[in-house]
PDB file of C-alpha atoms and ligand atoms in Angstrom:
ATOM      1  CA  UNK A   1      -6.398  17.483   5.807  1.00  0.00           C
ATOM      2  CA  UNK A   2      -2.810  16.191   5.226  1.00  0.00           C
ATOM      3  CA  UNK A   3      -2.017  12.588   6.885  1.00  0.00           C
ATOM      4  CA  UNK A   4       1.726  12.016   7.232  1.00  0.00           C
ATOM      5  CA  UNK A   5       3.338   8.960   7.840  1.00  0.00           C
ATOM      6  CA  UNK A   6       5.804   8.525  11.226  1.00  0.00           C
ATOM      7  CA  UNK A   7       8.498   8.268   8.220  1.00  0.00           C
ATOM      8  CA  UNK A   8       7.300  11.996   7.086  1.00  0.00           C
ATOM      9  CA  UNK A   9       5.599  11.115   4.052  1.00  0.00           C
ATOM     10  CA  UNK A  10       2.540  12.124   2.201  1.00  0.00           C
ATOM     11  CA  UNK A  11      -0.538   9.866   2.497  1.00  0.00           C
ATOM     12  CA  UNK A  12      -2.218   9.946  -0.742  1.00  0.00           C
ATOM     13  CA  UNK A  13      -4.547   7.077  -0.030  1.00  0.00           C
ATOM     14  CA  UNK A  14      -4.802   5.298   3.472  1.00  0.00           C
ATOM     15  CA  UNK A  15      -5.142   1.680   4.084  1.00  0.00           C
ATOM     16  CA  UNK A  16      -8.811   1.873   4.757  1.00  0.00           C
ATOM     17  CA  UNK A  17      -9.752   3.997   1.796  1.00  0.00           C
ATOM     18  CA  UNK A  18      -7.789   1.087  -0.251  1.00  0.00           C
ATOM     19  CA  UNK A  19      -9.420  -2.027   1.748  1.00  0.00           C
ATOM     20  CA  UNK A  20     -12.849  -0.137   0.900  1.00  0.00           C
ATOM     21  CA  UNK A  21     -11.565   0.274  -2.768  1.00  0.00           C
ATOM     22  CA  UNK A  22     -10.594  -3.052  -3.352  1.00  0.00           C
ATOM     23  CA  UNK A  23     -13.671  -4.726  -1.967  1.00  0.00           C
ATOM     24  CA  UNK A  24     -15.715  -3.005  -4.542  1.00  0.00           C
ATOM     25  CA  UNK A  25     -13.498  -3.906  -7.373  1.00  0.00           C
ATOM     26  CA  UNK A  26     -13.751  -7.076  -5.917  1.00  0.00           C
ATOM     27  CA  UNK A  27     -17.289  -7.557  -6.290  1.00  0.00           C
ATOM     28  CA  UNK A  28     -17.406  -6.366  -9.644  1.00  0.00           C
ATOM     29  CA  UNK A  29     -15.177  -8.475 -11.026  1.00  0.00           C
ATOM     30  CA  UNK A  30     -17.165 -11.361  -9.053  1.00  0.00           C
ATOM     31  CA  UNK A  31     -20.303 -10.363 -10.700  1.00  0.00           C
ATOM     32  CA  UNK A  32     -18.448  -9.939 -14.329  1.00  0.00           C
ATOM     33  CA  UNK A  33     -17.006 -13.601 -13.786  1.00  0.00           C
ATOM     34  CA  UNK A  34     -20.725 -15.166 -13.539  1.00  0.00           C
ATOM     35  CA  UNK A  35     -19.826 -18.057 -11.954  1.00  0.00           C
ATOM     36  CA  UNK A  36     -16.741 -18.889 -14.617  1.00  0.00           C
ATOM     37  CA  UNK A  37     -13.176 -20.109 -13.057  1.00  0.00           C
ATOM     38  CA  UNK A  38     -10.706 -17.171 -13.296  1.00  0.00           C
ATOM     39  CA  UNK A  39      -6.403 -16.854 -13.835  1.00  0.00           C
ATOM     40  CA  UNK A  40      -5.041 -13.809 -11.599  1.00  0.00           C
ATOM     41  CA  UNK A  41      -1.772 -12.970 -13.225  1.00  0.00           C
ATOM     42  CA  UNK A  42       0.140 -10.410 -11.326  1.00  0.00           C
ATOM     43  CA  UNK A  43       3.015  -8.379 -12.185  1.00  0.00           C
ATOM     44  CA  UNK A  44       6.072  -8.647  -9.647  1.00  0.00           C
ATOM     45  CA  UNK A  45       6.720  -6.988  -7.965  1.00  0.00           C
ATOM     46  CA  UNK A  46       4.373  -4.093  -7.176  1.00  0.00           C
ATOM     47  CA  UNK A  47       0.865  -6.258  -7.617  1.00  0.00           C
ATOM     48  CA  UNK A  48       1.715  -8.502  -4.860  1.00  0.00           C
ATOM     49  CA  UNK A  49       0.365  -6.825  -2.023  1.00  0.00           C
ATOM     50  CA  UNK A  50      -2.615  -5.470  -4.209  1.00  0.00           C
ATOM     51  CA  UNK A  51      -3.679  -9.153  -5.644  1.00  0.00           C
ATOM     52  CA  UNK A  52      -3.434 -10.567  -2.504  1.00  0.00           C
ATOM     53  CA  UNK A  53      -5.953  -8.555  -1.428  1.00  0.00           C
ATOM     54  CA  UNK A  54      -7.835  -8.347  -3.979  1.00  0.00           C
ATOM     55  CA  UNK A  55      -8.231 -12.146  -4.439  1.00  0.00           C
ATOM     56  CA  UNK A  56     -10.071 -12.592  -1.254  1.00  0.00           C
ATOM     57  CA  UNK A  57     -12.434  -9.953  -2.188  1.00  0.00           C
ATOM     58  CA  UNK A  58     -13.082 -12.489  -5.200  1.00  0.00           C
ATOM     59  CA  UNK A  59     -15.562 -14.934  -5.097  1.00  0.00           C
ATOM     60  CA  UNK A  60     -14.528 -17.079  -7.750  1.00  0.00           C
ATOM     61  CA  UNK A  61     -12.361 -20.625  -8.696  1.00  0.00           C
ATOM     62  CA  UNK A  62      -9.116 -18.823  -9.145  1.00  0.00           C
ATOM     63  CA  UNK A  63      -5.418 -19.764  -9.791  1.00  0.00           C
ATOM     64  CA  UNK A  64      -2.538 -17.321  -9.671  1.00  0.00           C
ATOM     65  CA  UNK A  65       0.257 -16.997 -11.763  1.00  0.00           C
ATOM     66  CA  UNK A  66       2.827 -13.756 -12.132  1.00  0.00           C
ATOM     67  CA  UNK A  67       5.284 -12.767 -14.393  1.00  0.00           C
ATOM     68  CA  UNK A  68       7.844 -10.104 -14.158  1.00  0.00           C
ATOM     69  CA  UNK A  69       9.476  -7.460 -16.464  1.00  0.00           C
ATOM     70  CA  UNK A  70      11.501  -5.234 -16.770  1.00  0.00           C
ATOM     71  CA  UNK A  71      11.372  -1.276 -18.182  1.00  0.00           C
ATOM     72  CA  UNK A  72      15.735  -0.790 -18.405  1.00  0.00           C
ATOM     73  CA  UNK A  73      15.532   1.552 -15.465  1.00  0.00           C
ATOM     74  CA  UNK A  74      15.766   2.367 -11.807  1.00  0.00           C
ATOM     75  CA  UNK A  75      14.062   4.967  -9.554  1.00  0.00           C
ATOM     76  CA  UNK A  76      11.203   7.432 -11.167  1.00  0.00           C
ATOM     77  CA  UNK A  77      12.280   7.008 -14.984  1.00  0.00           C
ATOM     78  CA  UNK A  78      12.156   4.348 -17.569  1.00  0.00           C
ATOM     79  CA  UNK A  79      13.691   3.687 -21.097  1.00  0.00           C
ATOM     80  CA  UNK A  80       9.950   3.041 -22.686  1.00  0.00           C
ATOM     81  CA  UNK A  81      11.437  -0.505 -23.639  1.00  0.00           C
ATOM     82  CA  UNK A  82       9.718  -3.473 -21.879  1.00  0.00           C
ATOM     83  CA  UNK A  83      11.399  -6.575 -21.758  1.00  0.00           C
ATOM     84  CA  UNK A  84       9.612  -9.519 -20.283  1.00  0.00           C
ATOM     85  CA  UNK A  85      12.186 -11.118 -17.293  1.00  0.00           C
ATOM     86  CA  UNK A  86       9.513 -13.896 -16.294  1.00  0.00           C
ATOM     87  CA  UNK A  87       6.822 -15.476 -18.076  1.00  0.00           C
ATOM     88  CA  UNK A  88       3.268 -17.326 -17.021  1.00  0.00           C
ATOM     89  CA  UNK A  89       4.157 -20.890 -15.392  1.00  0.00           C
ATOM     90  CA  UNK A  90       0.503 -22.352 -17.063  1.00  0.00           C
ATOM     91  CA  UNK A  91      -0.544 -22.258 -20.537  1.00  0.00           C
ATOM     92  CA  UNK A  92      -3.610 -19.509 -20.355  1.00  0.00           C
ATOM     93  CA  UNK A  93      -5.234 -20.973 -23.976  1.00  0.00           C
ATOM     94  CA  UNK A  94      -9.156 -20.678 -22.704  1.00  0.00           C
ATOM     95  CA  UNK A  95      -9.047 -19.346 -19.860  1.00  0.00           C
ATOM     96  CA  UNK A  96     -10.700 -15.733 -17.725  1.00  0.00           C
ATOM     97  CA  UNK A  97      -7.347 -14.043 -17.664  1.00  0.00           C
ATOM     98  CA  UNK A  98      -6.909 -11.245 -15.130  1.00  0.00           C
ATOM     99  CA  UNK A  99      -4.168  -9.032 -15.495  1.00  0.00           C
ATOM    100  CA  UNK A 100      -3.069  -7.681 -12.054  1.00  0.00           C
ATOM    101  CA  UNK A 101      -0.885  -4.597 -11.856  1.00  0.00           C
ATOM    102  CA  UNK A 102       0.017  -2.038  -9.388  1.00  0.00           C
ATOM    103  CA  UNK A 103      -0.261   1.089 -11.475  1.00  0.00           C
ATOM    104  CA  UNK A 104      -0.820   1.785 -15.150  1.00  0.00           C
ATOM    105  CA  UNK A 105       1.373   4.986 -16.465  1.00  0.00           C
ATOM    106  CA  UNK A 106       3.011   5.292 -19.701  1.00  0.00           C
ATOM    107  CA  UNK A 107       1.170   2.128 -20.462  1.00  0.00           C
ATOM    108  CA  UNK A 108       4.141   0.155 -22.263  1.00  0.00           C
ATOM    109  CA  UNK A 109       4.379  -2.718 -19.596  1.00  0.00           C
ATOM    110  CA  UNK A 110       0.422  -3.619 -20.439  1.00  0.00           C
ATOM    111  CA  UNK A 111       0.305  -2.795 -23.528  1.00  0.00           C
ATOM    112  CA  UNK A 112       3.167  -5.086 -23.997  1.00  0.00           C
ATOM    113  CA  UNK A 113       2.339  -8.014 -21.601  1.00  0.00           C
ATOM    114  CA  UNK A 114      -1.578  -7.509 -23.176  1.00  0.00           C
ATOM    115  CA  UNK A 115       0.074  -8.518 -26.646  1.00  0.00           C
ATOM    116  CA  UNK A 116       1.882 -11.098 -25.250  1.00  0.00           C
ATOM    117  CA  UNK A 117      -1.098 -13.421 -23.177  1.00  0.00           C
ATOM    118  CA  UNK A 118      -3.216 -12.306 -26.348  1.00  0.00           C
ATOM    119  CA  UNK A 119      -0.971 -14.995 -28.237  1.00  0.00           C
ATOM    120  CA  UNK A 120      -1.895 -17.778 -26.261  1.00  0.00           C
ATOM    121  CA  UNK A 121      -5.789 -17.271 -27.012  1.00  0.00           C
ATOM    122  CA  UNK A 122      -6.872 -16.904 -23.627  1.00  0.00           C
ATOM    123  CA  UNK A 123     -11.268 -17.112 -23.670  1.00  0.00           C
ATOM    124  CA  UNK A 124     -11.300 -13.227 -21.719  1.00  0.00           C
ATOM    125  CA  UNK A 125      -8.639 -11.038 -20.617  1.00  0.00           C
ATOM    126  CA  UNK A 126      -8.909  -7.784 -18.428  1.00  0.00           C
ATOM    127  CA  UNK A 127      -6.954  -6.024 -16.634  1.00  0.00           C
ATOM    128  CA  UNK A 128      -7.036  -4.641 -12.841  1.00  0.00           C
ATOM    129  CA  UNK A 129      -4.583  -1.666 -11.956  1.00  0.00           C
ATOM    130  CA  UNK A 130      -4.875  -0.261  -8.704  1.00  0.00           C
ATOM    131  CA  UNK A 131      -3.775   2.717  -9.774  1.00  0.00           C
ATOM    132  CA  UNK A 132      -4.005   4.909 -13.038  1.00  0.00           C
ATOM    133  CA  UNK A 133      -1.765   8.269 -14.259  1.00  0.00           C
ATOM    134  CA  UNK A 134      -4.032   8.623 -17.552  1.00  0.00           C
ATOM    135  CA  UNK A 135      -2.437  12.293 -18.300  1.00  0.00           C
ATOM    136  CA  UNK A 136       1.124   9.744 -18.358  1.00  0.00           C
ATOM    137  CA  UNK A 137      -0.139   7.315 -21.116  1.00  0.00           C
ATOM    138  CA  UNK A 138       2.237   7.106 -24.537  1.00  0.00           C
ATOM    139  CA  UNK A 139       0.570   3.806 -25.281  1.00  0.00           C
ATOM    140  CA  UNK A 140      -3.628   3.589 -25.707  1.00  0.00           C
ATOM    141  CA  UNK A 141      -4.374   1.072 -22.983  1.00  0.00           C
ATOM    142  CA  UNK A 142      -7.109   1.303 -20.342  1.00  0.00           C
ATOM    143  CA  UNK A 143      -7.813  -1.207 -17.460  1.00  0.00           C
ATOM    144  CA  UNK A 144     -11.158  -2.544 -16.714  1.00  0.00           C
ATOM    145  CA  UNK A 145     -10.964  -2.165 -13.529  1.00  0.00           C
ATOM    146  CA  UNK A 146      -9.052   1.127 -11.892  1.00  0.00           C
ATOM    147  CA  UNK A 147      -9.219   1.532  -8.044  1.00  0.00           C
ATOM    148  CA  UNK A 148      -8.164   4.969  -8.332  1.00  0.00           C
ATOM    149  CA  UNK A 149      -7.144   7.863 -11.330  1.00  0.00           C
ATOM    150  CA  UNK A 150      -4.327   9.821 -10.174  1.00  0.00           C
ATOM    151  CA  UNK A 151      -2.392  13.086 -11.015  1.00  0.00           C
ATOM    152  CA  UNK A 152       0.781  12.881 -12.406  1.00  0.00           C
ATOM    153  CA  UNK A 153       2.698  12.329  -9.387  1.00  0.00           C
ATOM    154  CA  UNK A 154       5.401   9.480  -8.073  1.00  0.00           C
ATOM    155  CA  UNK A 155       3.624   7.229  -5.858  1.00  0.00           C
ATOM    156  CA  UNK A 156       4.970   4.552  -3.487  1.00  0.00           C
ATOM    157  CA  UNK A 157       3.537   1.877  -0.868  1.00  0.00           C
ATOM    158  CA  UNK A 158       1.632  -0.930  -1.011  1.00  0.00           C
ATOM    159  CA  UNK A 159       3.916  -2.639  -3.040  1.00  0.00           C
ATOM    160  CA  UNK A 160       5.456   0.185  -5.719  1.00  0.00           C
ATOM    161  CA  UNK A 161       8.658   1.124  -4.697  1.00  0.00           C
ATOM    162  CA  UNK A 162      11.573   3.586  -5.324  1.00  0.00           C
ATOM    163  CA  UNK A 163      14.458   1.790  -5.868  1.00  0.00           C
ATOM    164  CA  UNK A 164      12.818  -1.047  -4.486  1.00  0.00           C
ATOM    165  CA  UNK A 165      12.001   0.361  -0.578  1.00  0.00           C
ATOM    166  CA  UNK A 166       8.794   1.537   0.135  1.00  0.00           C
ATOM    167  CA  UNK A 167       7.254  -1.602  -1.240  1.00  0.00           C
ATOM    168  CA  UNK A 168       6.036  -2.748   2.036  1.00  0.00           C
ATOM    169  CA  UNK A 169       4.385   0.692   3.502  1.00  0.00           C
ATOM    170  CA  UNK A 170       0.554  -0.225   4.220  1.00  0.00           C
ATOM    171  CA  UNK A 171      -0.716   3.277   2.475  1.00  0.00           C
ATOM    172  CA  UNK A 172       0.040   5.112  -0.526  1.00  0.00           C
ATOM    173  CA  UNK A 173       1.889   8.179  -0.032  1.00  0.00           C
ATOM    174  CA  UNK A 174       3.876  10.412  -2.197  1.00  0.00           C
ATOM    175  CA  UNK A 175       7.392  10.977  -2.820  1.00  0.00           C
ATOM    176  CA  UNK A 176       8.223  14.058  -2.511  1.00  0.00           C
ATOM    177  CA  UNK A 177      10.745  16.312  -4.553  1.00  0.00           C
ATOM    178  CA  UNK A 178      13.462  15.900  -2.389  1.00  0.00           C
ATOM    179  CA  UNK A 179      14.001  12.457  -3.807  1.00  0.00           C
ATOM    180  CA  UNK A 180      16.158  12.650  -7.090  1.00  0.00           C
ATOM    181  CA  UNK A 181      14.984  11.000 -10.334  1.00  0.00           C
TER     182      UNK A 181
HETATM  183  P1  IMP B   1       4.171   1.880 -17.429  1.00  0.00           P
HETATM  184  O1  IMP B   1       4.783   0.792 -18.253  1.00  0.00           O
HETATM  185  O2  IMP B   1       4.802   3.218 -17.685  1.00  0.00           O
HETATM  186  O3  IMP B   1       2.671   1.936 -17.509  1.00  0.00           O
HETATM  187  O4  IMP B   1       4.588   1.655 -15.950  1.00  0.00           O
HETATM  188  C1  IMP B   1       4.278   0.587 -15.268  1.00  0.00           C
HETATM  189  C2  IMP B   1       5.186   0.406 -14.097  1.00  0.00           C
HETATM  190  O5  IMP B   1       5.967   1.558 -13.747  1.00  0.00           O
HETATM  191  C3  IMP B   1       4.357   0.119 -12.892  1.00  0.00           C
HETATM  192  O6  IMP B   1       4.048  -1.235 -12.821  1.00  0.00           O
HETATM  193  C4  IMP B   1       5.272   0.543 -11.778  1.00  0.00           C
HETATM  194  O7  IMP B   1       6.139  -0.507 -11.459  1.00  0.00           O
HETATM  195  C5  IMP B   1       6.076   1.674 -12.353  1.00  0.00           C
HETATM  196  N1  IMP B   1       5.538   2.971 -11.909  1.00  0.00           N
HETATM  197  C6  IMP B   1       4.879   3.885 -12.655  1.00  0.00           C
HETATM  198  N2  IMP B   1       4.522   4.943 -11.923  1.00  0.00           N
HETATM  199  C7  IMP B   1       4.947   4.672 -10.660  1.00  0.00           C
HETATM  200  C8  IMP B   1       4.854   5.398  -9.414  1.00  0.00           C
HETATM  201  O8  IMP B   1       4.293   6.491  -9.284  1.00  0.00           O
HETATM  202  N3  IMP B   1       5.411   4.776  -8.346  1.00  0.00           N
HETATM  203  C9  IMP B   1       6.021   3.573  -8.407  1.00  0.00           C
HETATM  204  N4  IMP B   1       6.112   2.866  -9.540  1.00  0.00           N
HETATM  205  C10 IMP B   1       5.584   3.421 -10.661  1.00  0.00           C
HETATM  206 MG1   MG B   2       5.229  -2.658 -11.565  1.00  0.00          MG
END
């Protein structure tokens, strides 16, 4: 059955089905941790509302820290070059880096930003996406941890956006055609 929104759209994924999803990924990454002190680092914007909630399904010592980027491009299409518009505030040299992002498509953002933390010798780094477009992917990157493996298909809610709005609808619905690239 088809759930739409009172705004008309799509719900792909509702906010229950993501509470339940993020609990679990909590808990694994808790067990994974064993105990060790862990550095969330999200990507603005999109991975705010996502690491929010996912740090409280953590049961771990953790810090966050975010940086930002930027892919030369608004609404549904990007340039493929990544340019990196904030950095980390700490040093991450020995330290259970977490990379938290909203939704992993072409792959160039974490591919990028994972060569970039790489440099500062952290002691682990994986990566959380909440979402992943795998038939999308021009770069090879996976995330350890994937909440959900999507068609190819513009998603927004939950923190991604089109053009920036959206961000701040609870579920994950999809924009439809009538939207323009
Ligand atoms: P990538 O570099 O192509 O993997 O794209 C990463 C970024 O593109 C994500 O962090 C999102 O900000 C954005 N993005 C990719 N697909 C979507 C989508 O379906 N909806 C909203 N944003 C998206
Ligand atoms: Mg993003």
């Amino acid at each position: 059955m088809t759930t739409m929104t009172s705004q008309g759209l799509e719900v792909l994924f509702t906010r229950q089905q993501i509470a339940d999803r993020v609990a679990e990924m909590g808990a694994q990454i808790t067990r994974d941790l064993k105990g060790e002190r862990l550095v969330m680092v999200g990507v603005l914007k999109g991975a705010a509302p996502f690491l929010a909630d996912l740090a409280r399904a953590i049961e771990a010592d953790a810090t966050f820290d975010f940086v930002a980027t930027s892919s030369y491009g608004i609404g549904q299409r990007s340039s493929g070059a990544v340019k990196l518009i904030k950095d980390l505030d700490e040093p991450i040299e020995g330290k259970n880096v977490l990379v938290v992002e909203d939704i992993l498509d072409t792959g160039l953002t974490l591919a990028y930003l994972r060569k970039h933390f790489l440099q500062q010798h952290p002691k682990s780094l994986r990566i959380a996406a909440l979402l992943d477009k795998p038939s999308r992917r021009i770069e090879k990157i996976e995330a350890d941890y994937v909440g959900f493996s999507i068609p190819n298909q513009f998603v927004i809610g939950y923190g991604m956006d089109y053009a920036e709005r959206y961000r701040n609808l609870p579920d994950i619905c999809i924009l439809g055609p009538e939207h323009p690239e």
